[in-house]
GROMACS .gro file of C-alpha atoms in nm:
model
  129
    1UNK     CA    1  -0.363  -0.287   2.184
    2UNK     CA    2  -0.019  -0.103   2.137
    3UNK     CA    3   0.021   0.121   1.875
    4UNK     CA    4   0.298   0.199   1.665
    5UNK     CA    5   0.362   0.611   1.626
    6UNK     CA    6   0.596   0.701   1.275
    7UNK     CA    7   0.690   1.021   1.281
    8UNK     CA    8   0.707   1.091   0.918
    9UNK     CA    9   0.962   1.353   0.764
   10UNK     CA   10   0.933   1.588   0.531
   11UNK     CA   11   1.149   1.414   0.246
   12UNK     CA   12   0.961   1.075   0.309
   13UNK     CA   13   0.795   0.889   0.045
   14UNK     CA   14   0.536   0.631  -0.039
   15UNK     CA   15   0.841   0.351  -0.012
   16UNK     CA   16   1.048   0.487   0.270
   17UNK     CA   17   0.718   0.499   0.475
   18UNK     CA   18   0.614   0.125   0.410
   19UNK     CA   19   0.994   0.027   0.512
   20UNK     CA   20   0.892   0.153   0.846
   21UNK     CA   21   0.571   0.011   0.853
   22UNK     CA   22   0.696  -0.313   0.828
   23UNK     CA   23   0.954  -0.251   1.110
   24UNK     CA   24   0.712  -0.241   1.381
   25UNK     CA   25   0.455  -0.535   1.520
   26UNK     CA   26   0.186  -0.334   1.637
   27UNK     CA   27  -0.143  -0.432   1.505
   28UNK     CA   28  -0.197   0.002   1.485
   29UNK     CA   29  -0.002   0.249   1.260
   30UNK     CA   30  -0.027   0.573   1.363
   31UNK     CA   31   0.134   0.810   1.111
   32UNK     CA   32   0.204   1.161   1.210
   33UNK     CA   33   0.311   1.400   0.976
   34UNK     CA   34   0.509   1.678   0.982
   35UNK     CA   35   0.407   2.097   1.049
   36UNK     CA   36   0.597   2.169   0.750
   37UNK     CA   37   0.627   1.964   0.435
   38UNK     CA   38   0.385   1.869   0.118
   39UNK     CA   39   0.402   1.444   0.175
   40UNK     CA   40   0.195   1.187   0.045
   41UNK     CA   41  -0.161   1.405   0.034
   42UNK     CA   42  -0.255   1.213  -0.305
   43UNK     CA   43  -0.504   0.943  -0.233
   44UNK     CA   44  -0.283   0.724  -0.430
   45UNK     CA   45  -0.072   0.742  -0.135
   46UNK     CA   46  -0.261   0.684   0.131
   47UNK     CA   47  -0.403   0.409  -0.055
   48UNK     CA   48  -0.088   0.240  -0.099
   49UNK     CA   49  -0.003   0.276   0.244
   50UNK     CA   50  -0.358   0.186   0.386
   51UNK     CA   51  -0.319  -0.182   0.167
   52UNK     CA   52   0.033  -0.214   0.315
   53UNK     CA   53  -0.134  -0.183   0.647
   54UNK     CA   54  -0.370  -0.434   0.554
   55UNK     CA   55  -0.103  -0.708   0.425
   56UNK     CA   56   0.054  -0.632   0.763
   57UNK     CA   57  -0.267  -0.719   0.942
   58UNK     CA   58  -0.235  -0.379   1.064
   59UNK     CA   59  -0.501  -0.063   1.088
   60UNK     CA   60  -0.377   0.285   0.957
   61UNK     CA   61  -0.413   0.661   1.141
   62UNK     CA   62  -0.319   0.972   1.041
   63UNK     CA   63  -0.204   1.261   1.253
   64UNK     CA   64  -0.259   1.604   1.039
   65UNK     CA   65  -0.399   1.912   0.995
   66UNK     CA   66  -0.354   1.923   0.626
   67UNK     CA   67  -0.649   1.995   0.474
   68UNK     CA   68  -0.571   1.816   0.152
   69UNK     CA   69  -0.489   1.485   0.348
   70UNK     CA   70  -0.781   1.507   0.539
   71UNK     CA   71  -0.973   1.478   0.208
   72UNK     CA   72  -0.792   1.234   0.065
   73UNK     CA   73  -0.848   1.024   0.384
   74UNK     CA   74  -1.220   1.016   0.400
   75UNK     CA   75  -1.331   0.813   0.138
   76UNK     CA   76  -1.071   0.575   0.183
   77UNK     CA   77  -1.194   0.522   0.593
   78UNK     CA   78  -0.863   0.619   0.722
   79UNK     CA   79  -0.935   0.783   1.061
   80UNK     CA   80  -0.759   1.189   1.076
   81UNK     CA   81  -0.668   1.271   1.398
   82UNK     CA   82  -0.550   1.635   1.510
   83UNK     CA   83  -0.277   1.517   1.787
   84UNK     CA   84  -0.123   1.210   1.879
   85UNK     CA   85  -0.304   1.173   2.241
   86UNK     CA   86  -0.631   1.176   2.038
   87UNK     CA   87  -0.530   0.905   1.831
   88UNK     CA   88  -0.420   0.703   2.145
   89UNK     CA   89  -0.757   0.747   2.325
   90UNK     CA   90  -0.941   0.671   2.058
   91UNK     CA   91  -1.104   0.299   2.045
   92UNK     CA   92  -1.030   0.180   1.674
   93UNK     CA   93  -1.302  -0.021   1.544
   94UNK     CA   94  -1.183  -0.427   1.438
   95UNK     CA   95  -1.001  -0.415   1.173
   96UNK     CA   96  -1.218  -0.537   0.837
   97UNK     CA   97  -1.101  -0.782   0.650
   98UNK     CA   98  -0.997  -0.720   0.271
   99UNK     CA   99  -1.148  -0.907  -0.008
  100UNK     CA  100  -1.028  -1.256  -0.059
  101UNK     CA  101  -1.035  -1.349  -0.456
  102UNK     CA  102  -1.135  -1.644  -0.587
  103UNK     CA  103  -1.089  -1.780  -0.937
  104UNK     CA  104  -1.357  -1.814  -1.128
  105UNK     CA  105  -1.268  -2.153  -1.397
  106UNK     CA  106  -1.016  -2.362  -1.431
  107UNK     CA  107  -0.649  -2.323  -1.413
  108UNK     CA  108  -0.490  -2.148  -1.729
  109UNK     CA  109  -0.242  -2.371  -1.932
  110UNK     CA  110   0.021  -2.182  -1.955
  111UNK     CA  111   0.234  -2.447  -2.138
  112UNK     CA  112  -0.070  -2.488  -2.429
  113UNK     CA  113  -0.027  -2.119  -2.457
  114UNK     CA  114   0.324  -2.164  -2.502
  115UNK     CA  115   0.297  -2.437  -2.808
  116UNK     CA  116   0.027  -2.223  -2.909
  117UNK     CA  117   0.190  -1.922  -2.927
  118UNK     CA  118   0.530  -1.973  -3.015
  119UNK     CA  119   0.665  -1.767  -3.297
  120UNK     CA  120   0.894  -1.960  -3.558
  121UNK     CA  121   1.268  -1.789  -3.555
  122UNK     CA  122   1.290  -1.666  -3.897
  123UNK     CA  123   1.536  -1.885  -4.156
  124UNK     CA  124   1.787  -1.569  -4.196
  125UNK     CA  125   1.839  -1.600  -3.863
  126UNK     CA  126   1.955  -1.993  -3.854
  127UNK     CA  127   2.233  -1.893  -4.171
  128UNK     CA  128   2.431  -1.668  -3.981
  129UNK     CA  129   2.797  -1.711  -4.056
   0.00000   0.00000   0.00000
């Protein structure tokens, strides 16, 4: 399968890096991040990123040596890797598909919650001049 390599930069963000997620067609993201530079090492982040992936259809990689990302990788499933020919050799496992949601009742009324709800304009406001 190919593989789509971002190198990241060191002023990227959580938004800048989906924009160029969603530029390639590669069912494989292979971030790589840069020697210098503190970027996305919350969890937050990467979990952003990782359901981004996932919308795409896509599986998410990480090419680090940060410690910190590392971490914040692992319980999230996000395979580390410590060079980009590692990543590339690597066989990626199928990708597993997300939760689906079902609704659980009927369909809410949202117009009965309008009648039902609807505040009466006060009378001050009706004698204006």
């Amino acid at each position: 399968m190919k593989t789509h390599v971002i190198q990241l930069d060191e002023h990227d963000d959580v938004v800048s890096v989906r924009d160029r997620m969603s530029g390639g067609r590669a069912a494989r993201l292979l971030l790589v991040y840069p020697k210098r530079g503190r970027i996305l090492d919350r969890a937050l982040d990467l979990r952003l990123l990782q359901r981004h992936a996932v919308s795409l259809g896509a599986q998410l990689a990480l090419v680090t040596r940060r410690a910190a990302v590392r971490r914040a990788a692992a319980p999230l499933g996000i395979p580390v890797f410590r060079n980009t020919p590692d990543a590339q050799q690597y066989i990626w496992p199928e990708p597993v598909k997300g939760p689906r949601f079902k609704r659980v009742g009927p369909r809410p009324d949202f117009r009965l919650w309008r009648r039902t709800f609807h505040v009466e304009e006060p009378a001050w406001l009706a004698n204006q001049f």
